[in-house]
Coordinates of C-alpha atoms in Angstrom, one line a residue:
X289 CA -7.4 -29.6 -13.9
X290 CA -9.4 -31.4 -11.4
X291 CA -11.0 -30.3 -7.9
X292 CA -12.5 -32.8 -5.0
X293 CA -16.0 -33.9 -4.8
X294 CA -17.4 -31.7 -2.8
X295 CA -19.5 -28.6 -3.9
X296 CA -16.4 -26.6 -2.0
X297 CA -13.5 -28.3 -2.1
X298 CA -11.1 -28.0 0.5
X299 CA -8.1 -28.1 -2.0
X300 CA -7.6 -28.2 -5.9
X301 CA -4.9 -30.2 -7.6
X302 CA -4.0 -30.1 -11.2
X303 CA -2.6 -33.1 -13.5
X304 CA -3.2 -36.3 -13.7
X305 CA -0.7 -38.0 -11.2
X306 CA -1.5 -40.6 -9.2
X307 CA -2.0 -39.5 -4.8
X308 CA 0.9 -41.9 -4.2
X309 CA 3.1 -39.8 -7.2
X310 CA 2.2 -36.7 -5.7
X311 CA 3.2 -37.5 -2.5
X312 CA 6.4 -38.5 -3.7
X313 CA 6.9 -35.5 -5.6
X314 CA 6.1 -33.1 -2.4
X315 CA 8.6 -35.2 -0.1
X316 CA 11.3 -35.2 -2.6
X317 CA 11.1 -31.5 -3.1
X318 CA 11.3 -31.1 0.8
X319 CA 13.8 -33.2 1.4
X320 CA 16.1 -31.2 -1.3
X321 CA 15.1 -28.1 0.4
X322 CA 16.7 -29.0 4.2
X323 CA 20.2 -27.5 4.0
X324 CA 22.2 -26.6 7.3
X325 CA 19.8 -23.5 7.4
X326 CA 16.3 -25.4 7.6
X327 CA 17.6 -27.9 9.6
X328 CA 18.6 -25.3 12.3
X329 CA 15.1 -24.2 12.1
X330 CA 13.5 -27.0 12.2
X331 CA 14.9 -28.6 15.4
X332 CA 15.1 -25.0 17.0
X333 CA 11.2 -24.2 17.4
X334 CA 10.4 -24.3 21.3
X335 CA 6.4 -24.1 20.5
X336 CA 6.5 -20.6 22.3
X337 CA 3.2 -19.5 20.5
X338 CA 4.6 -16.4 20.2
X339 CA 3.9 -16.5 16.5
X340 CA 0.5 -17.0 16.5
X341 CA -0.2 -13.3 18.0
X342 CA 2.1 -12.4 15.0
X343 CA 0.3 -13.6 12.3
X344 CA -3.0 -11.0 11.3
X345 CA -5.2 -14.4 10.0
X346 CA -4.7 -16.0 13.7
X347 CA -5.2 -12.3 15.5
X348 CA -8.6 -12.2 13.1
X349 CA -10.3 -15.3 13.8
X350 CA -8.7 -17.0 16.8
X351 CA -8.4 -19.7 15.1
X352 CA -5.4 -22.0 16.3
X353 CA -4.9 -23.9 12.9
X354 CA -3.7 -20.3 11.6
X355 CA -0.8 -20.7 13.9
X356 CA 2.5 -19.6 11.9
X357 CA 4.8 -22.8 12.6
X358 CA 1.6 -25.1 12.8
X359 CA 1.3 -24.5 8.9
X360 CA 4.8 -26.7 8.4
X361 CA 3.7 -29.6 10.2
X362 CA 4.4 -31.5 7.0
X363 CA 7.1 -29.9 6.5
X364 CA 8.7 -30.8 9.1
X365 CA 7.4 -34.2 9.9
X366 CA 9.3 -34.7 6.1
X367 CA 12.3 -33.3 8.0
X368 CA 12.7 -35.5 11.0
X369 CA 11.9 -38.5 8.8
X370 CA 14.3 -38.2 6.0
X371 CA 17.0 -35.2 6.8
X372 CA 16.6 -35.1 11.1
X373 CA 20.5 -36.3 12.7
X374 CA 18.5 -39.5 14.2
X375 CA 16.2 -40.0 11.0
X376 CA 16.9 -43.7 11.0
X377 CA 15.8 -44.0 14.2
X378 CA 12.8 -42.1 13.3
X379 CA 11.8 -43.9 10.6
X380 CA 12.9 -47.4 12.5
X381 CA 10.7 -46.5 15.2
X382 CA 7.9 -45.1 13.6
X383 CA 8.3 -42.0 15.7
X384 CA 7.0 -39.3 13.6
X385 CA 4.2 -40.5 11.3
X386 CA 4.9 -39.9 7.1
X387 CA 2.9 -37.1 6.0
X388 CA 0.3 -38.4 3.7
X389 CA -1.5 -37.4 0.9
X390 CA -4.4 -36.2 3.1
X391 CA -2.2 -34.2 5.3
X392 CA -1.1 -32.4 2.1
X393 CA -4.6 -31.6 0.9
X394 CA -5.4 -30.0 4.3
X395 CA -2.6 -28.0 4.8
X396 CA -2.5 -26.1 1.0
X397 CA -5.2 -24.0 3.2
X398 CA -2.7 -23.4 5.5
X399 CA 0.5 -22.8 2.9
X400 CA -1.8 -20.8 0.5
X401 CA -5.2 -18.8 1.7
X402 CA -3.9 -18.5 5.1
X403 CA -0.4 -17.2 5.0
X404 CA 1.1 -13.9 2.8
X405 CA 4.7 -14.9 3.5
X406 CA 4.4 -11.5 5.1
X407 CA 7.2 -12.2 7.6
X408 CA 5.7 -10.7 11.1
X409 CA 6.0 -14.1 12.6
X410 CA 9.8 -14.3 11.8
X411 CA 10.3 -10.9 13.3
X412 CA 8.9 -12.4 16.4
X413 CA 10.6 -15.7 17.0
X414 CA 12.6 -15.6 19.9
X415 CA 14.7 -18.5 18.0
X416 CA 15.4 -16.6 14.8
X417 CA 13.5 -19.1 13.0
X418 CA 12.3 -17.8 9.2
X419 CA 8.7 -19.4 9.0
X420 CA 7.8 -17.2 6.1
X421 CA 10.7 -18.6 4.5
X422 CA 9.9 -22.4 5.4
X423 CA 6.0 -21.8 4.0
X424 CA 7.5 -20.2 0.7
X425 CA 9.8 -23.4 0.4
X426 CA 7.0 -25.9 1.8
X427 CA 5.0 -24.0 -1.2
X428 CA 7.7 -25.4 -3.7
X429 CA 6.8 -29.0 -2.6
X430 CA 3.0 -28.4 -3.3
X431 CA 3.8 -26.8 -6.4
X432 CA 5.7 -30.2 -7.5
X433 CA 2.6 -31.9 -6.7
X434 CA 0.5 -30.3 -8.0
X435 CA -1.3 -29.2 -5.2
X436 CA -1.8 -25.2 -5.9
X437 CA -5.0 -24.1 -5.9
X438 CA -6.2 -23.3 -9.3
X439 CA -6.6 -19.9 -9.7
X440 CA -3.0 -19.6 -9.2
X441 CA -1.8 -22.4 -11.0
X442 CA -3.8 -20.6 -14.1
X443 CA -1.6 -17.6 -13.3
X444 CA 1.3 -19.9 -13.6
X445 CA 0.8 -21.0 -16.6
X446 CA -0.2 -18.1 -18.0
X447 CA 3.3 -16.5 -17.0
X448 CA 5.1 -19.6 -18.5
X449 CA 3.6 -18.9 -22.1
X450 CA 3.6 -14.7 -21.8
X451 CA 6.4 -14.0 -19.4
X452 CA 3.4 -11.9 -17.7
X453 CA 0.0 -12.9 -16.0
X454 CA -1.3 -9.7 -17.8
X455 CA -0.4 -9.5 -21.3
X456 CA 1.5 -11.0 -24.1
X457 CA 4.6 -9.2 -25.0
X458 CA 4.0 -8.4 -28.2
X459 CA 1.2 -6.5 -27.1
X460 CA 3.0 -4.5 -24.7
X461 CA 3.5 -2.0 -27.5
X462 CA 0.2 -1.2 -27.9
X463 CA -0.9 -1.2 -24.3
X464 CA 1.9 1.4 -23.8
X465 CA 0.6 3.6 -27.1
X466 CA -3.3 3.6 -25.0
X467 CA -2.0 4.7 -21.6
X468 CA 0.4 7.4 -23.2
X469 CA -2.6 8.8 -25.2
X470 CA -5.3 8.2 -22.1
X471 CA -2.8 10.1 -19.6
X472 CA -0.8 12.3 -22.0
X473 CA 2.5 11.6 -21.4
X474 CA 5.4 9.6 -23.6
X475 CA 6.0 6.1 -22.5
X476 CA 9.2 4.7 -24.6
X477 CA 9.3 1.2 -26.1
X478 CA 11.6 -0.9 -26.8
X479 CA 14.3 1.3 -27.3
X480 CA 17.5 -0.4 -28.5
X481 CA 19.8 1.3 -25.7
X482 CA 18.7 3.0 -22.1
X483 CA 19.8 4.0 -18.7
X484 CA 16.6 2.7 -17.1
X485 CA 14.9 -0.4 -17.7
X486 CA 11.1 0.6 -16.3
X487 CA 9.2 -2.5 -15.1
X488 CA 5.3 -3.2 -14.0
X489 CA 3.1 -4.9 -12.0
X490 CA 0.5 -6.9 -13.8
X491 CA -2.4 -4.6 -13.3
X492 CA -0.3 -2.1 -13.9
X493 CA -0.9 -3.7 -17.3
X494 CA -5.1 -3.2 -17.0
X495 CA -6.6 -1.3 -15.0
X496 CA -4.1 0.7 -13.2
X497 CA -2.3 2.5 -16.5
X498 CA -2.4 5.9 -14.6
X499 CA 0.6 3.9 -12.4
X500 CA 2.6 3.6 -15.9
X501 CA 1.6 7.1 -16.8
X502 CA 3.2 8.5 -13.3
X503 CA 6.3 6.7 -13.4
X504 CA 6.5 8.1 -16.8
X505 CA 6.0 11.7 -15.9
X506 CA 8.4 11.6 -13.3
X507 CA 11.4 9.8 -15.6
X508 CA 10.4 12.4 -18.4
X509 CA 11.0 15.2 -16.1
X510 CA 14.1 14.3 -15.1
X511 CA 15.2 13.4 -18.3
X512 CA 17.1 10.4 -18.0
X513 CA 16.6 7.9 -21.5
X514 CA 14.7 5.2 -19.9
X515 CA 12.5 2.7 -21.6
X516 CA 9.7 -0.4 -21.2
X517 CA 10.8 -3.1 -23.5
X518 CA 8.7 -6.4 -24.2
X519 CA 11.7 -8.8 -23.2
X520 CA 11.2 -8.0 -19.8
X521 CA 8.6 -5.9 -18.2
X522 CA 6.2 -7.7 -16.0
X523 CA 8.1 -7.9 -12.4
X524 CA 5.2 -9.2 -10.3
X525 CA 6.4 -12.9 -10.0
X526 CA 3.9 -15.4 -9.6
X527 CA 6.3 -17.8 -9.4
X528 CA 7.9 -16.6 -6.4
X529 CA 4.4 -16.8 -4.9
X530 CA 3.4 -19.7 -6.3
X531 CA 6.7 -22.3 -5.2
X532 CA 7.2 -22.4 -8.6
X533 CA 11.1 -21.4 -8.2
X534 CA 11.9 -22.5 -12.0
X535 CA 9.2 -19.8 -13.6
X536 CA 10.8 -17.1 -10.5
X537 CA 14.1 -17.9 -11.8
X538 CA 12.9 -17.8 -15.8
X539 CA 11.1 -14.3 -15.0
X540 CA 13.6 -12.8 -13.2
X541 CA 16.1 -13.6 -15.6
X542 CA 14.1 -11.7 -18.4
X543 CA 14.4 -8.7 -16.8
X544 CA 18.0 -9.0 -15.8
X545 CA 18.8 -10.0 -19.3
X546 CA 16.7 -7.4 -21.0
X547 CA 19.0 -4.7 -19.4
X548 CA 22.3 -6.0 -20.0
X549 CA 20.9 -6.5 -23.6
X550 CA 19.6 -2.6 -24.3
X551 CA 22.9 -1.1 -21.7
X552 CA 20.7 -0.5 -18.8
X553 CA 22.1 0.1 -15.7
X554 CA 19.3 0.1 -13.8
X555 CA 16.1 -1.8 -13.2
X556 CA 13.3 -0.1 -11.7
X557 CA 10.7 -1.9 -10.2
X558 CA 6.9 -0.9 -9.8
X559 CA 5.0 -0.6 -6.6
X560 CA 4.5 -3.9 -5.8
X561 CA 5.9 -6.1 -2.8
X562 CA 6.5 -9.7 -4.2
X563 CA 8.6 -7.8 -7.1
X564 CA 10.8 -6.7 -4.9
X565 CA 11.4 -9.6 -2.7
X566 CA 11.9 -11.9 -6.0
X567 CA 14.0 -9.2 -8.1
X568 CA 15.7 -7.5 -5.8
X569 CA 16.8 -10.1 -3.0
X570 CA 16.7 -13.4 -5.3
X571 CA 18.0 -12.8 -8.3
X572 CA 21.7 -13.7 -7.1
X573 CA 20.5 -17.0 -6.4
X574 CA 20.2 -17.4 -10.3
X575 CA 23.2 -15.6 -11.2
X576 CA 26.0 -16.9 -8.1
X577 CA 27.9 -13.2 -7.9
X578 CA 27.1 -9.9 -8.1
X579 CA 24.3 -8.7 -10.9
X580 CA 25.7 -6.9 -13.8
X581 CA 22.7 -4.2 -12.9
X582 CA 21.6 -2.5 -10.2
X583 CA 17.6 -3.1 -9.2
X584 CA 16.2 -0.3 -7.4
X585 CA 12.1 -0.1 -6.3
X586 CA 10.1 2.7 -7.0
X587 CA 9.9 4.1 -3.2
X588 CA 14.0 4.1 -3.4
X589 CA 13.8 5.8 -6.5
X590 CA 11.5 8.5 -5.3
X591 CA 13.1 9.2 -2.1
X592 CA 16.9 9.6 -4.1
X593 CA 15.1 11.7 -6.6
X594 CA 14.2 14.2 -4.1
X595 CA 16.9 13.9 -1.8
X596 CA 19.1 14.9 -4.5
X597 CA 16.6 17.6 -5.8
X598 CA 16.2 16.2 -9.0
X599 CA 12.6 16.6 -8.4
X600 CA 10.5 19.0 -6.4
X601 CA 7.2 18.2 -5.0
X602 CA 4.4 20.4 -3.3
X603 CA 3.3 20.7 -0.2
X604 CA -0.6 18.7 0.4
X605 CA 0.0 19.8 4.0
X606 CA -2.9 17.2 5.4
X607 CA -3.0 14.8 8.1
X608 CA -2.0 10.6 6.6
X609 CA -1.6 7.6 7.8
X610 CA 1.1 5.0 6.1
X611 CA 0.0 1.0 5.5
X612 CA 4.5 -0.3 5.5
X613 CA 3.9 -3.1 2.5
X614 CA 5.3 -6.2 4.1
X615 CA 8.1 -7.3 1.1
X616 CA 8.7 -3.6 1.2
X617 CA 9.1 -2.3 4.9
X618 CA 9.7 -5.3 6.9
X619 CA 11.4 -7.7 4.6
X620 CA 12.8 -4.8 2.7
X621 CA 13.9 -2.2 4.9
X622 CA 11.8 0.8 3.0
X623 CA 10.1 2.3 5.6
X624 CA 12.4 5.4 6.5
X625 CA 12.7 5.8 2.7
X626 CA 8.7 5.9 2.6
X627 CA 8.4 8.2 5.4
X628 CA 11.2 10.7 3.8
X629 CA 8.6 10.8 0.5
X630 CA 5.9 11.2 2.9
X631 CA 7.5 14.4 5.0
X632 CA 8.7 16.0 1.4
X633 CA 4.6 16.0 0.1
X634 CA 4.1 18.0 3.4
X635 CA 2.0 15.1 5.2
X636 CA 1.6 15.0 9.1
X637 CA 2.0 11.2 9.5
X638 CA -0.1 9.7 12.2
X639 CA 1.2 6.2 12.7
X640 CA -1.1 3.3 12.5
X641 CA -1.3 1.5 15.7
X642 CA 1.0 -1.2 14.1
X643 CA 3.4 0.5 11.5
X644 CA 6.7 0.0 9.9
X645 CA 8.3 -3.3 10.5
X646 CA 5.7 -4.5 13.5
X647 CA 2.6 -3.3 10.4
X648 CA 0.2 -5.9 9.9
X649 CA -0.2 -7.4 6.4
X650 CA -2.7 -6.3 4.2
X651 CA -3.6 -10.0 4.2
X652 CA -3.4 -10.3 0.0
X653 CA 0.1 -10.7 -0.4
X654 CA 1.9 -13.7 -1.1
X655 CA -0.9 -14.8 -4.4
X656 CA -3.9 -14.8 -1.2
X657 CA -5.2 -11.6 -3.0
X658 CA -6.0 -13.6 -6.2
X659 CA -7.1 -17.0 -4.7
X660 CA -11.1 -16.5 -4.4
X661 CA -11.7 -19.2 -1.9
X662 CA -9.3 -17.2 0.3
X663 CA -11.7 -14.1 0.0
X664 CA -13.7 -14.5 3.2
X665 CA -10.8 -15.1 5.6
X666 CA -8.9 -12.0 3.4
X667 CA -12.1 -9.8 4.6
X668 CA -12.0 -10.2 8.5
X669 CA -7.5 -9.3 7.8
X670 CA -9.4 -6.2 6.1
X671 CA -11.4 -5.3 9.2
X672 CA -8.4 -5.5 11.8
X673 CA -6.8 -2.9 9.5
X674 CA -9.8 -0.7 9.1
X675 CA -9.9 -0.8 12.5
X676 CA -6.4 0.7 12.7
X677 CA -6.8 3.0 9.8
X678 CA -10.3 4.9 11.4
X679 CA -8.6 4.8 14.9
X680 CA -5.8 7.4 13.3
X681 CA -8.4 9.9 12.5
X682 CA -5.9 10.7 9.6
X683 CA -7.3 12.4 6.3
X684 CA -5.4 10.7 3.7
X685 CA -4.5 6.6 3.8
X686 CA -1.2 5.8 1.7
X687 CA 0.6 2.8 0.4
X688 CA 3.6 2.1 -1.3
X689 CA 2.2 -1.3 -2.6
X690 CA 0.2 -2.1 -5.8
X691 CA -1.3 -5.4 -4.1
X692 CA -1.5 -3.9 -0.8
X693 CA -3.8 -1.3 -2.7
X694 CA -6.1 -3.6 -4.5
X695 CA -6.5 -5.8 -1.7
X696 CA -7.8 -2.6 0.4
X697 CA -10.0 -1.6 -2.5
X698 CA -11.8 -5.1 -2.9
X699 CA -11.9 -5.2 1.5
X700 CA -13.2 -1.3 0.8
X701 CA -16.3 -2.6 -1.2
X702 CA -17.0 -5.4 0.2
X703 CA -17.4 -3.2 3.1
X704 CA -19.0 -0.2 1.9
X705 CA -16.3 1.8 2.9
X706 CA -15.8 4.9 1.0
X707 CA -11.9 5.7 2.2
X708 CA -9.8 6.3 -1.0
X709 CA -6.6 3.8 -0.9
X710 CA -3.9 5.9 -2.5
X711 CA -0.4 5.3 -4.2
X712 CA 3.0 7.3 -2.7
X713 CA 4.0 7.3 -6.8
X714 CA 0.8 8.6 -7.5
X715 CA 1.2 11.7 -4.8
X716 CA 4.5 12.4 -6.2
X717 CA 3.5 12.3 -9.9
X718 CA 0.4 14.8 -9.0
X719 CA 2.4 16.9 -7.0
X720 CA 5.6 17.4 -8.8
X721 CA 6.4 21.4 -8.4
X722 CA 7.7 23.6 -11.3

């Protein structure tokens, strides 16, 4: 693995290719991503700017090179080049200039520390144009060449040799035994046959056990036979985040495959955004028809389970304020779900100024929450929502997102701000009633 020059590079590449091979590789990879869909949003973008006041790293800095659709300028210069109706023309008459290796470097800022694929500037478009979607396919080009930055491509290749960023599979047995006996409470493992395959988020895996521990309680109390199985149990897929659509496809499979295998009819994902978006509404790209199980996330499991008075919960009876995960709320349509879980724990909800599918992102989704050289940009995101948050003059601030709540914790620090960040499956588990 290599890095520029400079004593802070402005981009990080891995392997050994050649610029020119690189180059190659990223225009190839466009070109095979401009079906009928791209191409309509490509030649449909009226440079409205409308996106820009969408996008929380533009609305924090006023910086214009944060601009949504300005962070596909590549991508789309490979698009009117190679796959555009008058391409040969544009080629012929050098009308649009052939991205270059340069313009490549300079824009995995823009692709990587400077966009959560959060979607708010889609919701915007007057033209119906998906630029989260474009960036997470322009992502798949820089992956190709090599031109991640590194702390992600470790994650990658960490996931390609454990199946998980966290852990090793075989060890998931004993991390499983530690929570149980740190939170008192059974956690099944690799059961031979279940009704519930149970999955996690990678620091579900460390530091956040007491997230394993709840989801446990709550499946114990119901008494469904549910299990966590090393085959498949980390669902927080760096590939997805990364453009790396053949280790998405790999890890999404594993957990798909791990349920059919045991009988499962059901996969439960953890809180966590990117699990969703990846499990949930891109597995039947792998598959080509329906899935053989039916993934569920953990807010739509709480909100059924108490809807249907499996379980009870008691009343806190306080004053909250909600932060709607992007992949969750917006791009997942979770937010009424979230707010019925909300209204059953006895919470007056004070909206945040922005909330439910208008919210602004955390700003550490999308892999930005574990690329360090993205931190300081990540910190002024944090301080537009703490902004939000203090304005509610709500008692208790909730989330319904793993990353969303680490991402608040490390702003929360880094701030001195001594707010607790807390988890809608942890309410639940504490609150469960007799």
């Amino acid at each position: 693995m290599t890095t520029s020059d400079t004593a802070t590079p402005a981009f990080d590449k891995q392997g050994a290719e050649s610029d020119e091979a690189r180059l190659d590789s990223a225009i190839r990879s466009f070109v095979s991503e401009f079906g009928v869909t791209t191409a309509l949003h490509m030649e449909s973008c009226v440079r409205c700017g409308l996106c820009a006041e969408a996008c929380h790293f533009y609305v924090s800095t006023a910086d214009a090179k944060y601009t949504p659709i300005y962070k596909l300028e590549p991508f789309r210069a490979a698009y009117l080049r190679e796959a555009s109706p008058f391409a040969p023309l544009v080629r012929a008459f050098g009308l649009v200039k052939k991205p270059s290796i340069v313009d490549l470097q300079q824009w995995q800022e823009l692709l990587y520390d400077s966009c959560t694929l959060c979607g708010r500037c889609t919701l915007v478009c007057p033209m119906g144009i998906d630029i989260a979607e474009l960036v997470k396919e322009a992502r798949h080009g820089m992956f190709k060449a090599g031109l991640v930055p590194d702390r992600l491509a470790l994650m990658d290749r960490t996931a390609r040799q454990w199946g998980s960023t966290a852990t090793p599979g075989e060890d998931l047995p004993d991390i499983l035994a530690e929570a149980a006996r740190k939170h008192g409470v059974e956690i099944p493992c690799n059961l031979g046959a279940a009704e519930i395959l149970v999955t996690a988020a990678s620091a579900e895996l460390g530091e956040y056990t007491k997230a394993l521990a709840d989801a446990a309680k709550i499946l114990n109390r119901i008494g469904v036979k549910w299990t966590m199985h090393q085959g498949g149990f980390d669902a927080s897929n760096i590939g997805f985040n990364n453009g790396d659509m053949e280790l998405q496809e790999r890890l999404t499979r594993a957990l798909v495959d791990t349920a059919v295998k045991i009988g499962a009819k059901t996969v439960l994902l953890p809180e966590c955004g990117h699990a969703y978006g990846a499990a949930r509404w891109e597995a039947a790209k792998w598959y080509g028809k329906a899935l053989p199980v039916r993934i569920i996330h953990m807010t739509e499991f709480l909100d059924e389970l108490i809807e249907t008075g499996r379980i009870r919960v008691k009343k806190i009876g306080e004053t909250a304020t909600f932060h709607d995960p992007c992949q969750i709320v917006r791009r997942g349509g979770l937010g009424a779900a979230s707010r019925r879980v909300l209204a059953a724990l006895g919470f007056e909800l004070i909206e945040l100024k922005d909330h439910g599918v208008t919210a602004y992102c955390c700003g550490g989704g999308g892999g930005v929450v574990s690329n360090q050289r993205a931190t300081p940009l990540r910190h002024k995101v944090f301080a537009m929502k703490k902004r939000q948050i203090e304005a509610t003059g709500a008692k208790r601030f909730v989330t319904s997102c793993g990353q969303c709540r680490i991402t608040f914790e490390m702003g929360a620090k880094h701030a001195h701000w001594d707010r607790p960040i807390e988890s809608l499956l942890e309410l639940v588990a504490d609150n469960l009633a007799a």
